[in-house]
Coordinates of C-alpha atoms in Angstrom, one line a residue:
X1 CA -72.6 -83.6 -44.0
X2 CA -74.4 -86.5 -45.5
X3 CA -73.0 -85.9 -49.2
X4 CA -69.5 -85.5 -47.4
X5 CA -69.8 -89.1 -45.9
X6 CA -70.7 -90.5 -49.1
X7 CA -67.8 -89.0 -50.7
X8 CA -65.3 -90.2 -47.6
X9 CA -67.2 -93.6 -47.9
X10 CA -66.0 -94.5 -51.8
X11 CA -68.5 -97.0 -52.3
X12 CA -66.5 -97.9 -55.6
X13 CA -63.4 -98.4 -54.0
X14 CA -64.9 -100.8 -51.9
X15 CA -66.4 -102.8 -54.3
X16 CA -63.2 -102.5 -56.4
X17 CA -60.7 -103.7 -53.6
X18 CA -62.5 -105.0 -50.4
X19 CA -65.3 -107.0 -52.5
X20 CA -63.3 -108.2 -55.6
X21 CA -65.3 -106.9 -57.9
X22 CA -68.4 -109.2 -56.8
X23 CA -70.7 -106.1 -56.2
X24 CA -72.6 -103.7 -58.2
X25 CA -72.0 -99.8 -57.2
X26 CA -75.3 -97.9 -56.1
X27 CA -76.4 -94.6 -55.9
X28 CA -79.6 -95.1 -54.6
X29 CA -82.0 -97.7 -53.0
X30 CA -82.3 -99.9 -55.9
X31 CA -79.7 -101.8 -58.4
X32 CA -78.4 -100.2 -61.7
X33 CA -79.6 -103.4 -63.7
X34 CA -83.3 -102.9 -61.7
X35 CA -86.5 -101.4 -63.9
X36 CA -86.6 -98.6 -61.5
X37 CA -83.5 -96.9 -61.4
X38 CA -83.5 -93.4 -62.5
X39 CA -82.0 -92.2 -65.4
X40 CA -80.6 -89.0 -63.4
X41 CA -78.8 -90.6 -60.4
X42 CA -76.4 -88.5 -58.2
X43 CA -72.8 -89.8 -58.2
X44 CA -70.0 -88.9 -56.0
X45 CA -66.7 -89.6 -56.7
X46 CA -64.9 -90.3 -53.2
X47 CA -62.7 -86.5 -53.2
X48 CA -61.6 -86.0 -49.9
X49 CA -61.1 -82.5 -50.9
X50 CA -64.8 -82.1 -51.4
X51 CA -65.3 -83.9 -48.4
X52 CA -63.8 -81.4 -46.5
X53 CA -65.5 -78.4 -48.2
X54 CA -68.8 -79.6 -47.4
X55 CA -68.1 -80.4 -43.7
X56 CA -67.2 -76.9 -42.9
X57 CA -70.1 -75.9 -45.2
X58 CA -72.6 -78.1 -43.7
X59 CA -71.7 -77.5 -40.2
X60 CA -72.4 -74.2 -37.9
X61 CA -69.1 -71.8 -37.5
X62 CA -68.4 -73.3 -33.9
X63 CA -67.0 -76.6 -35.8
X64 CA -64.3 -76.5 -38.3
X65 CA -60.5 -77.6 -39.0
X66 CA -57.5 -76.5 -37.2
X67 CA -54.9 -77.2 -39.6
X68 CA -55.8 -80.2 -40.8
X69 CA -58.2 -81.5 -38.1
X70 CA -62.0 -81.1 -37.4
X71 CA -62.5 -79.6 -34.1
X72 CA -65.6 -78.6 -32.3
X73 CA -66.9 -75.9 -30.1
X74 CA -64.5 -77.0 -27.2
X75 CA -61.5 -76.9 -29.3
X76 CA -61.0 -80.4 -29.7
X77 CA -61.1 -83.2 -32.5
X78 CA -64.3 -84.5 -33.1
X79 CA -64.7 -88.1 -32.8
X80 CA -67.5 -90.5 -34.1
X81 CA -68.5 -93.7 -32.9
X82 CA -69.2 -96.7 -35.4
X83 CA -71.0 -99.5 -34.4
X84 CA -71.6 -103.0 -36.1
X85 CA -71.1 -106.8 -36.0
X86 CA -67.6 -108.1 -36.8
X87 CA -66.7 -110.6 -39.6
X88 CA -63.8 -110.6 -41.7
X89 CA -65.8 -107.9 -44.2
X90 CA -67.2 -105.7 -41.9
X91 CA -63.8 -105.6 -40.2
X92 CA -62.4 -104.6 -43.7
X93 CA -65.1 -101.8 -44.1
X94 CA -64.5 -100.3 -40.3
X95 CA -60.9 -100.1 -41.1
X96 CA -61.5 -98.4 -44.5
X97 CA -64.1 -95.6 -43.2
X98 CA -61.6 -95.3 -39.9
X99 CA -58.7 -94.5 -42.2
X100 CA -60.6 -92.4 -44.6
X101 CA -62.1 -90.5 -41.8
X102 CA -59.1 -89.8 -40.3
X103 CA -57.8 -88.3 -43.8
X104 CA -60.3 -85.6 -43.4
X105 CA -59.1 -85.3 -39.5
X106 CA -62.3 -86.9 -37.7
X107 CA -61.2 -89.6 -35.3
X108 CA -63.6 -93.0 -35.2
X109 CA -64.6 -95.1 -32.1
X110 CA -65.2 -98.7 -33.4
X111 CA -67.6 -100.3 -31.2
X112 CA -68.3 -104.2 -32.0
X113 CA -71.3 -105.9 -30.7
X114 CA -73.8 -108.9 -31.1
X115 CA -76.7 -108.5 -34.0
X116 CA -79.3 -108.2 -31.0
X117 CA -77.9 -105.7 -29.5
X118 CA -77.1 -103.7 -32.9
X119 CA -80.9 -103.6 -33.0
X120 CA -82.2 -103.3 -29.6
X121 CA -79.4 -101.0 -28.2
X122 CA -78.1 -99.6 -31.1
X123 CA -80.8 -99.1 -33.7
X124 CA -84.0 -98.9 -31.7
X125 CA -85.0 -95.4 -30.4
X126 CA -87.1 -95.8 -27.7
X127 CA -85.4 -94.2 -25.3
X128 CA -86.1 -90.1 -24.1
X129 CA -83.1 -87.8 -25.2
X130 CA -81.5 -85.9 -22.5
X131 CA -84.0 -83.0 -20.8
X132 CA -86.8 -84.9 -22.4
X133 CA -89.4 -86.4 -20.1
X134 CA -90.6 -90.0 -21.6
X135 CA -94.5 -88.6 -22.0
X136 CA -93.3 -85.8 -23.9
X137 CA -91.7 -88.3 -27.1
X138 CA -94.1 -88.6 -29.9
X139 CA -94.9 -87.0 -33.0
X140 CA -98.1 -84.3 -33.3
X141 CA -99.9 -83.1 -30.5
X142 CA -101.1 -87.1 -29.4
X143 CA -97.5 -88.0 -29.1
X144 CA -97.7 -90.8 -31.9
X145 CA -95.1 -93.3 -32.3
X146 CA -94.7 -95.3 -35.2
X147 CA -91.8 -98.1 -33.9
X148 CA -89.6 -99.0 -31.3
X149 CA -87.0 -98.4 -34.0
X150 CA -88.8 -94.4 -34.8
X151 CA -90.5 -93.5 -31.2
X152 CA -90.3 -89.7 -32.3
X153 CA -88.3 -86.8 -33.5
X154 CA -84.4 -87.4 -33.3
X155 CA -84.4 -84.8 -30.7
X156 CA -86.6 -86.5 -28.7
X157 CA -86.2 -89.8 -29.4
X158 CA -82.8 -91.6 -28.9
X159 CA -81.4 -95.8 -28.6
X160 CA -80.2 -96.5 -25.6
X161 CA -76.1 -96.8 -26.6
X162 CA -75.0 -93.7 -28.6
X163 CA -73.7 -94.0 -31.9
X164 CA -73.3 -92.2 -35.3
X165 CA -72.1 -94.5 -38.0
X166 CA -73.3 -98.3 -38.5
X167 CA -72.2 -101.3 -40.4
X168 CA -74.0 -104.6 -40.9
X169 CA -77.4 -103.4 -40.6
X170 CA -78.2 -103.1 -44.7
X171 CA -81.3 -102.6 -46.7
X172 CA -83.4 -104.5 -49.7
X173 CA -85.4 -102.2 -51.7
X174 CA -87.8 -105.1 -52.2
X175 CA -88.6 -106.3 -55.9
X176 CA -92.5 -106.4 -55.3
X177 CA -92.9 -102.6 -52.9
X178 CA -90.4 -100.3 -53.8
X179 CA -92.2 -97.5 -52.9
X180 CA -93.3 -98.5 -49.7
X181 CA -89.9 -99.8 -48.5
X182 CA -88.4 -96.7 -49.4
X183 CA -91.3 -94.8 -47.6
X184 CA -90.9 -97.1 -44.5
X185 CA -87.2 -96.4 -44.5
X186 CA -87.0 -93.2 -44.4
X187 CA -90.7 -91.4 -44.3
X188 CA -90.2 -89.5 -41.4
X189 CA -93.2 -90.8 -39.3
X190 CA -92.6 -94.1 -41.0
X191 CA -91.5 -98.1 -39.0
X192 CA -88.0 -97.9 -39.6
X193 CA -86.6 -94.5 -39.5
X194 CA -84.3 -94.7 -36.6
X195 CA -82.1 -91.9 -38.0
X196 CA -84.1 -89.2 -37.6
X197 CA -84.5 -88.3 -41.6
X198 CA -86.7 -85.5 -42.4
X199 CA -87.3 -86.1 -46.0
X200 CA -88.4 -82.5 -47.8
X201 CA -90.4 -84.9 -50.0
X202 CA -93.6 -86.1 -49.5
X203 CA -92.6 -89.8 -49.4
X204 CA -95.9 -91.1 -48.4
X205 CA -97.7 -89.7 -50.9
X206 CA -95.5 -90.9 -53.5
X207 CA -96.0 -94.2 -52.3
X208 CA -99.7 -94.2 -52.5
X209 CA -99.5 -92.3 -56.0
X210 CA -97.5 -95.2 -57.4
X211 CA -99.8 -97.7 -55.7
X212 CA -102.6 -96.3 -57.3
X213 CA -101.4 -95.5 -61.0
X214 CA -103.2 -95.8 -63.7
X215 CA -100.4 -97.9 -65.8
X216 CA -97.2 -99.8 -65.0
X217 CA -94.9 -97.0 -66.6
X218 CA -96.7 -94.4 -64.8
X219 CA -96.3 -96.2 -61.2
X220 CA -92.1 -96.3 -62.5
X221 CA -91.7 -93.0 -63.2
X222 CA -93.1 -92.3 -60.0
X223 CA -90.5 -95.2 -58.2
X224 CA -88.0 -93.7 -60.4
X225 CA -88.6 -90.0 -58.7
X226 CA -88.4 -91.7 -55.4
X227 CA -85.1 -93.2 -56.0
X228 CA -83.7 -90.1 -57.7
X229 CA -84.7 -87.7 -54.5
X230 CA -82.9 -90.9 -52.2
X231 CA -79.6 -90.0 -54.6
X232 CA -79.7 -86.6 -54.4
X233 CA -80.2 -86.3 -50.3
X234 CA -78.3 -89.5 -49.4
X235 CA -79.8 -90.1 -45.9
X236 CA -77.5 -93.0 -45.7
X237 CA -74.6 -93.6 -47.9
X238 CA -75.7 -96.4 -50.6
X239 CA -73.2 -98.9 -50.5
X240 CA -73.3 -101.9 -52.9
X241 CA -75.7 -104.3 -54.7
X242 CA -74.1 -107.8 -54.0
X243 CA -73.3 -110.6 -56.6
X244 CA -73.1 -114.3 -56.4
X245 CA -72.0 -116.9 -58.2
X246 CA -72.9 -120.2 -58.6
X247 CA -71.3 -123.3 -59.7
X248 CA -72.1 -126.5 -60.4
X249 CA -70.5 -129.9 -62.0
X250 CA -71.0 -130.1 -66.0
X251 CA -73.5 -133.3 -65.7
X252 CA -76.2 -131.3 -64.0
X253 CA -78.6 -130.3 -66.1
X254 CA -82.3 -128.7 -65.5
X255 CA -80.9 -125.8 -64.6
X256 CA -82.7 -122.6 -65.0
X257 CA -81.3 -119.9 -67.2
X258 CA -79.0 -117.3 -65.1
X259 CA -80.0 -114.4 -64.4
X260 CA -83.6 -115.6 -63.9
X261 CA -85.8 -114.1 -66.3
X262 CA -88.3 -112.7 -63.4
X263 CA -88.0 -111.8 -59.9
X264 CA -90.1 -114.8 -59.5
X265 CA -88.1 -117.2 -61.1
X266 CA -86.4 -120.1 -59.1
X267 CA -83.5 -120.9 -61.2
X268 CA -82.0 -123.0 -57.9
X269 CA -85.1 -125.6 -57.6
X270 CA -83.4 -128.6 -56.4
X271 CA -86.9 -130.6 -56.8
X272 CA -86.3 -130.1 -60.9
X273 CA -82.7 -130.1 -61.7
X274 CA -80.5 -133.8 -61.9
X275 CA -77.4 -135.3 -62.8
X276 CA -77.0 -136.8 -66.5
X277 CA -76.0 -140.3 -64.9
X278 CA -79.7 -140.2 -62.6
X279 CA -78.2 -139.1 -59.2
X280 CA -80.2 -136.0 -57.2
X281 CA -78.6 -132.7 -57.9
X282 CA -79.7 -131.8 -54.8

């Protein structure tokens, strides 16, 4: 169901026609200009068609389509809920996934709400799922929990407003810890894995083996891995790496080459750039 979304969710379309071009495509937690990204990257290409095969593959035989809509075990269309924080873009991307969703006969519920309560009611999990007492939540036999935002299994641990797609709420892959935002993202028993993601991979481990290599190109071939296995299982559809632009008058001058030759370049320091005539460039 997960490679189905990301095919109904054409990340290249929307970069194409929603961001003008002013995005880089990605396949995985990480740009395609990054030293990390993996030289075998899983693609999809946005068929509906496919789409459709893999949600009646991916899903038990009480769901499927009846003619041309998905229907559940009671016979009716099956309807998700989005939920996210409105601006003219994210407005743009609701009504993209509601249209393409409907294409593969799935209804969608958009829900708008404030960025507090994307997190707190949305996105944080702290709240028992339905038959579950709240001393039963927790992972292993002393009930640990993590986060607010991954109190304990998805089946035990829910937010307190349902929903099943989200907007807004994106991800860095962080230029100095790759490894362990990935593993805090989506380890199971990790900070942020609201979701419910049970990675087959052992994500933590990874993590510590890149921490602890013995040589740079060792600790990116094991980055790499991680960002190849976040392709393949797509535990949320990668979207797109943004680009910006900056412009400036012709008598500036100071200013640092573009792109920056490091993540730890400042090529935007107002304290060193100026004007030709003397005035700040601030």
């Amino acid at each position: 169901v997960r490679h189905a979304l990301s095919h109904i969710y054409d990340n290249e379309f929307v970069v194409k026609n929603i961001l003008n071009g002013r995005a880089g495509v990605q396949d995985t937690l990480h740009p395609t200009w990054g030293p990390y990204y993996p030289d075998d990257v899983v693609s999809f290409d946005g068929s509906l068609e496919k789409a459709r095969q893999l949600l009646e593959e991916g899903t038990s035989s009480d769901w499927g389509y009846s003619g041309d809509t998905f229907v559940g075990p009671d016979g009716n269309q099956l309807e998700l809920t989005l939920a996210y924080v409105s601006d003219e873009l994210d407005d743009l991307r609701a009504e993209y996934l509601k249209q393409r969703l409907s294409e593969v006969g799935i209804s969608l519920n958009i829900v708008t709400t404030s960025w507090s309560s994307l997190l707190t009611t949305y996105f944080r999990t702290n709240n028992p799922a339905e038959g579950v007492s709240e001393e039963e939540i927790g992972y292993g036999s002393d009930n640990t929990r993590p986060s607010t935002y991954n109190f304990g299994p998805y089946d035990q641990a829910v937010s307190s407003k349902s929903w099943d797609l989200m907007l807004t709420l994106g991800f860095s892959y962080g230029p100095l810890t790759p490894a362990g935002t990935i593993t805090a993202l989506f380890g199971e028993q990790e900070n942020f894995n609201a979701y419910g993601f049970t990675p087959e991979r052992d994500l933590t481990g990874l993590r510590q083996e890149a921490a602890t290599a013995s040589s740079r190109e060792a600790a990116r071939s094991t980055i790499s891995e991680m960002l190849q296995y976040l392709s393949e299982e797509r535990p949320v559809v990668f979207e797109y790496n943004p680009v910006n632009y900056y412009a400036h008058r012709n008598e500036l001058e100071g200013v640092g080459e573009n792109p920056a030759p490091s993540y730890f370049s400042d090529f935007l320091d107002a304290d060193r750039m100026n004007f030709s005539d003397g005035t700040s460039g601030r």
